[in-house]
């Protein structure tokens, strides 16, 4: 299993609102928003990481892709359940090489969470981020079906010179995903299309795209090798 150099655009989805609104809008009086933000900033892990990196490397959030909120947050906030190849002690950012693969992975993970919490029928707003990626990745695309323990054991042996792992996600095996461990491999992220996942109480059956077409996507079709997002 070798290191491969890869450069291109990648995609991921994060919870959102459409149109975007401030986090605390509608929850507290407008005149108290600044006070609330100051209290939150005191213990915000992302802001502490930003300050530490900025002082160490002399980078600034205005010009550094690594210090951009969307790129920094995945490395500042831990995931108690771990990720595909790493336990909770090794933060990483998982992205995909295409919008369809990123949607397939995101829908599967969101659906798992909703089933656990027995959520009634609802709509979930998500937004896609497009992020340039360039680096050297440990190529694990050839591995077959493996358990979580086996994947975590592989991740523990990640070569020191690797920026992450390139692999085939089980949610769409024809696609490519990346587990990025080095924030320096990321370029500036930009917002792409907004989506609404339609959860019917048992599954995410459909996805509405807030694009110029306003298309409706069948969630199961995302697993296909065919590009179902093509106009």
Tab-separated table of C-alpha atoms in Angstrom:
chain	number	residue	atom	x	y	z
A	1	UNK	CA	0.000	0.000	0.000
A	2	UNK	CA	1.655	3.153	-1.254
A	3	UNK	CA	1.460	6.875	-0.814
A	4	UNK	CA	-0.203	8.647	-3.735
A	5	UNK	CA	-0.252	12.337	-4.550
A	6	UNK	CA	-3.744	13.717	-5.131
A	7	UNK	CA	-4.907	17.215	-6.019
A	8	UNK	CA	-8.460	18.299	-6.718
A	9	UNK	CA	-11.725	19.597	-5.282
A	10	UNK	CA	-13.457	17.715	-2.482
A	11	UNK	CA	-16.926	17.897	-0.973
A	12	UNK	CA	-18.621	17.493	2.404
A	13	UNK	CA	-21.933	18.434	4.016
A	14	UNK	CA	-22.591	20.215	7.279
A	15	UNK	CA	-25.861	21.042	9.099
A	16	UNK	CA	-27.216	24.395	8.016
A	17	UNK	CA	-30.182	26.681	7.621
A	18	UNK	CA	-31.481	28.026	4.320
A	19	UNK	CA	-31.105	30.921	4.038
A	20	UNK	CA	-28.212	31.052	6.579
A	21	UNK	CA	-29.013	32.668	9.944
A	22	UNK	CA	-27.011	33.460	13.055
A	23	UNK	CA	-26.808	30.563	15.547
A	24	UNK	CA	-28.626	32.374	18.367
A	25	UNK	CA	-31.043	34.382	16.226
A	26	UNK	CA	-34.539	34.183	17.680
A	27	UNK	CA	-33.371	32.566	20.922
A	28	UNK	CA	-32.233	35.604	22.906
A	29	UNK	CA	-32.865	39.327	22.850
A	30	UNK	CA	-30.834	41.074	20.103
A	31	UNK	CA	-29.091	43.324	22.643
A	32	UNK	CA	-27.714	40.240	24.444
A	33	UNK	CA	-26.213	38.528	21.400
A	34	UNK	CA	-22.778	40.133	21.872
A	35	UNK	CA	-22.644	39.150	25.551
A	36	UNK	CA	-23.605	35.570	24.760
A	37	UNK	CA	-20.964	35.336	22.043
A	38	UNK	CA	-18.244	36.583	24.425
A	39	UNK	CA	-19.156	33.949	27.036
A	40	UNK	CA	-19.062	31.179	24.436
A	41	UNK	CA	-15.695	32.341	23.093
A	42	UNK	CA	-14.016	31.785	26.478
A	43	UNK	CA	-14.248	27.986	26.197
A	44	UNK	CA	-14.545	27.554	22.419
A	45	UNK	CA	-12.034	24.813	21.342
A	46	UNK	CA	-11.912	26.116	17.782
A	47	UNK	CA	-10.938	29.617	18.899
A	48	UNK	CA	-8.289	28.241	21.251
A	49	UNK	CA	-6.821	26.177	18.392
A	50	UNK	CA	-6.952	29.175	16.076
A	51	UNK	CA	-5.062	31.331	18.558
A	52	UNK	CA	-2.435	28.631	19.194
A	53	UNK	CA	-1.773	27.964	15.494
A	54	UNK	CA	-1.795	31.653	14.587
A	55	UNK	CA	0.785	32.464	17.278
A	56	UNK	CA	2.969	29.481	16.373
A	57	UNK	CA	2.948	29.831	12.579
A	58	UNK	CA	2.184	33.565	12.259
A	59	UNK	CA	-0.771	32.769	9.982
A	60	UNK	CA	-3.939	34.868	9.987
A	61	UNK	CA	-7.552	33.719	9.583
A	62	UNK	CA	-8.029	36.205	6.754
A	63	UNK	CA	-5.398	34.582	4.535
A	64	UNK	CA	-4.868	31.059	5.884
A	65	UNK	CA	-7.018	28.222	4.531
A	66	UNK	CA	-6.080	26.092	7.536
A	67	UNK	CA	-7.484	28.700	9.939
A	68	UNK	CA	-10.759	29.080	8.057
A	69	UNK	CA	-13.595	28.118	10.430
A	70	UNK	CA	-14.882	25.293	8.227
A	71	UNK	CA	-11.402	23.792	7.909
A	72	UNK	CA	-10.267	24.261	11.499
A	73	UNK	CA	-13.360	23.036	13.342
A	74	UNK	CA	-13.021	19.311	12.422
A	75	UNK	CA	-9.579	19.262	14.061
A	76	UNK	CA	-10.657	21.271	17.124
A	77	UNK	CA	-13.812	19.370	18.090
A	78	UNK	CA	-13.452	15.698	18.960
A	79	UNK	CA	-15.772	12.970	17.710
A	80	UNK	CA	-16.603	10.609	20.628
A	81	UNK	CA	-17.427	7.806	18.167
A	82	UNK	CA	-14.265	8.251	16.160
A	83	UNK	CA	-14.181	8.178	12.357
A	84	UNK	CA	-13.636	5.624	9.612
A	85	UNK	CA	-9.947	4.987	10.381
A	86	UNK	CA	-9.299	6.778	13.674
A	87	UNK	CA	-10.588	6.675	17.230
A	88	UNK	CA	-11.633	9.781	19.126
A	89	UNK	CA	-8.017	10.652	19.964
A	90	UNK	CA	-7.091	11.366	16.309
A	91	UNK	CA	-9.198	14.141	14.767
A	92	UNK	CA	-9.584	14.214	11.015
A	93	UNK	CA	-11.731	15.681	8.263
A	94	UNK	CA	-13.549	13.268	5.951
A	95	UNK	CA	-14.330	14.541	2.449
A	96	UNK	CA	-15.237	12.983	-0.908
A	97	UNK	CA	-14.084	13.559	-4.461
A	98	UNK	CA	-17.597	14.230	-5.802
A	99	UNK	CA	-20.871	15.785	-4.617
A	100	UNK	CA	-22.720	12.478	-5.095
A	101	UNK	CA	-20.308	10.489	-2.939
A	102	UNK	CA	-20.363	13.146	-0.227
A	103	UNK	CA	-24.168	13.078	-0.245
A	104	UNK	CA	-24.279	9.270	-0.064
A	105	UNK	CA	-21.969	9.259	2.968
A	106	UNK	CA	-23.741	12.165	4.671
A	107	UNK	CA	-27.225	10.702	4.195
A	108	UNK	CA	-26.143	7.329	5.618
A	109	UNK	CA	-24.602	8.917	8.717
A	110	UNK	CA	-27.513	11.284	9.312
A	111	UNK	CA	-29.981	8.439	8.868
A	112	UNK	CA	-28.136	6.334	11.447
A	113	UNK	CA	-28.366	9.167	13.976
A	114	UNK	CA	-32.085	9.740	13.346
A	115	UNK	CA	-32.849	6.044	13.786
A	116	UNK	CA	-31.015	5.999	17.115
A	117	UNK	CA	-33.046	8.913	18.439
A	118	UNK	CA	-36.380	7.710	16.965
A	119	UNK	CA	-36.859	11.114	15.378
A	120	UNK	CA	-40.369	11.754	13.967
A	121	UNK	CA	-40.789	12.889	10.378
A	122	UNK	CA	-38.861	16.088	9.713
A	123	UNK	CA	-36.747	17.992	7.212
A	124	UNK	CA	-33.029	18.539	7.827
A	125	UNK	CA	-31.201	21.396	6.130
A	126	UNK	CA	-27.633	20.763	5.005
A	127	UNK	CA	-25.134	22.713	2.959
A	128	UNK	CA	-22.328	21.403	0.819
A	129	UNK	CA	-18.804	22.780	1.109
A	130	UNK	CA	-16.333	22.565	-1.746
A	131	UNK	CA	-12.714	22.427	-0.567
A	132	UNK	CA	-9.501	22.125	-2.636
A	133	UNK	CA	-7.248	19.331	-1.394
A	134	UNK	CA	-3.611	18.629	-2.247
A	135	UNK	CA	-1.303	16.182	-0.522
A	136	UNK	CA	0.112	12.699	-0.173
A	137	UNK	CA	-2.335	10.027	0.930
A	138	UNK	CA	-1.963	6.450	2.079
A	139	UNK	CA	-3.796	4.466	-0.585
A	140	UNK	CA	-6.231	1.997	1.011
A	141	UNK	CA	-8.655	1.845	-1.912
A	142	UNK	CA	-7.912	-1.832	-2.492
A	143	UNK	CA	-8.905	-3.098	0.945
A	144	UNK	CA	-12.075	-5.153	1.182
A	145	UNK	CA	-14.802	-5.116	3.791
A	146	UNK	CA	-13.285	-4.648	7.240
A	147	UNK	CA	-14.470	-4.168	10.807
A	148	UNK	CA	-14.143	-0.932	12.739
A	149	UNK	CA	-11.389	-2.463	14.859
A	150	UNK	CA	-9.426	-3.462	11.757
A	151	UNK	CA	-9.780	-0.018	10.199
A	152	UNK	CA	-8.702	1.698	13.417
A	153	UNK	CA	-5.669	-0.585	13.572
A	154	UNK	CA	-4.766	0.525	10.039
A	155	UNK	CA	-5.208	4.157	10.992
A	156	UNK	CA	-2.882	3.705	13.953
A	157	UNK	CA	-0.147	2.743	11.463
A	158	UNK	CA	-0.628	5.768	9.211
A	159	UNK	CA	2.772	6.720	7.738
A	160	UNK	CA	4.133	9.885	9.364
A	161	UNK	CA	4.631	11.542	5.978
A	162	UNK	CA	1.007	11.013	4.908
A	163	UNK	CA	-1.548	13.829	4.935
A	164	UNK	CA	-4.291	11.253	5.380
A	165	UNK	CA	-5.895	8.187	3.828
A	166	UNK	CA	-7.621	7.724	0.464
A	167	UNK	CA	-10.253	4.967	0.424
A	168	UNK	CA	-13.492	3.624	-1.052
A	169	UNK	CA	-16.464	4.520	1.174
A	170	UNK	CA	-18.907	1.641	1.764
A	171	UNK	CA	-21.819	4.042	1.216
A	172	UNK	CA	-20.708	4.372	-2.442
A	173	UNK	CA	-17.838	1.992	-3.283
A	174	UNK	CA	-17.372	3.458	-6.762
A	175	UNK	CA	-16.487	6.833	-5.212
A	176	UNK	CA	-13.419	8.062	-3.382
A	177	UNK	CA	-13.159	9.529	0.104
A	178	UNK	CA	-10.311	11.040	2.096
A	179	UNK	CA	-9.577	11.045	5.811
A	180	UNK	CA	-7.452	14.193	6.100
A	181	UNK	CA	-5.240	14.568	9.176
A	182	UNK	CA	-3.137	17.527	8.036
A	183	UNK	CA	-4.973	20.836	7.773
A	184	UNK	CA	-2.192	22.233	5.593
A	185	UNK	CA	-3.466	20.030	2.748
A	186	UNK	CA	-6.712	22.023	2.593
A	187	UNK	CA	-7.489	25.029	0.458
A	188	UNK	CA	-10.146	27.659	1.144
A	189	UNK	CA	-13.623	26.134	1.389
A	190	UNK	CA	-16.622	27.743	-0.301
A	191	UNK	CA	-20.350	27.135	0.008
A	192	UNK	CA	-22.006	25.129	-2.735
A	193	UNK	CA	-25.590	23.811	-2.966
A	194	UNK	CA	-27.995	23.672	-0.023
A	195	UNK	CA	-30.064	20.505	0.472
A	196	UNK	CA	-32.991	19.360	2.568
A	197	UNK	CA	-33.025	15.733	3.697
A	198	UNK	CA	-36.597	14.419	4.013
A	199	UNK	CA	-36.765	11.994	6.954
A	200	UNK	CA	-40.056	10.066	7.012
A	201	UNK	CA	-39.578	8.561	10.467
A	202	UNK	CA	-37.879	5.435	9.145
A	203	UNK	CA	-35.464	6.569	6.448
A	204	UNK	CA	-34.257	9.562	4.448
A	205	UNK	CA	-36.233	8.873	1.301
A	206	UNK	CA	-35.755	12.044	-0.720
A	207	UNK	CA	-33.458	15.044	-0.930
A	208	UNK	CA	-34.459	18.472	-2.208
A	209	UNK	CA	-31.709	20.506	-3.823
A	210	UNK	CA	-31.913	24.305	-3.525
A	211	UNK	CA	-30.190	24.765	-6.881
A	212	UNK	CA	-31.181	26.400	-10.155
A	213	UNK	CA	-33.142	23.285	-11.114
A	214	UNK	CA	-34.782	22.577	-7.766
A	215	UNK	CA	-34.391	18.845	-8.301
A	216	UNK	CA	-35.657	16.037	-6.102
A	217	UNK	CA	-33.179	13.207	-5.551
A	218	UNK	CA	-34.066	9.688	-4.443
A	219	UNK	CA	-31.684	8.912	-1.585
A	220	UNK	CA	-31.135	5.288	-2.648
A	221	UNK	CA	-29.955	6.412	-6.086
A	222	UNK	CA	-26.876	8.071	-4.551
A	223	UNK	CA	-25.219	4.653	-4.131
A	224	UNK	CA	-25.183	4.140	-7.893
A	225	UNK	CA	-22.076	4.319	-10.059
A	226	UNK	CA	-24.138	6.522	-12.384
A	227	UNK	CA	-23.945	10.290	-11.893
A	228	UNK	CA	-27.489	10.982	-10.702
A	229	UNK	CA	-26.705	14.676	-10.102
A	230	UNK	CA	-25.941	15.372	-13.754
A	231	UNK	CA	-28.324	17.892	-15.275
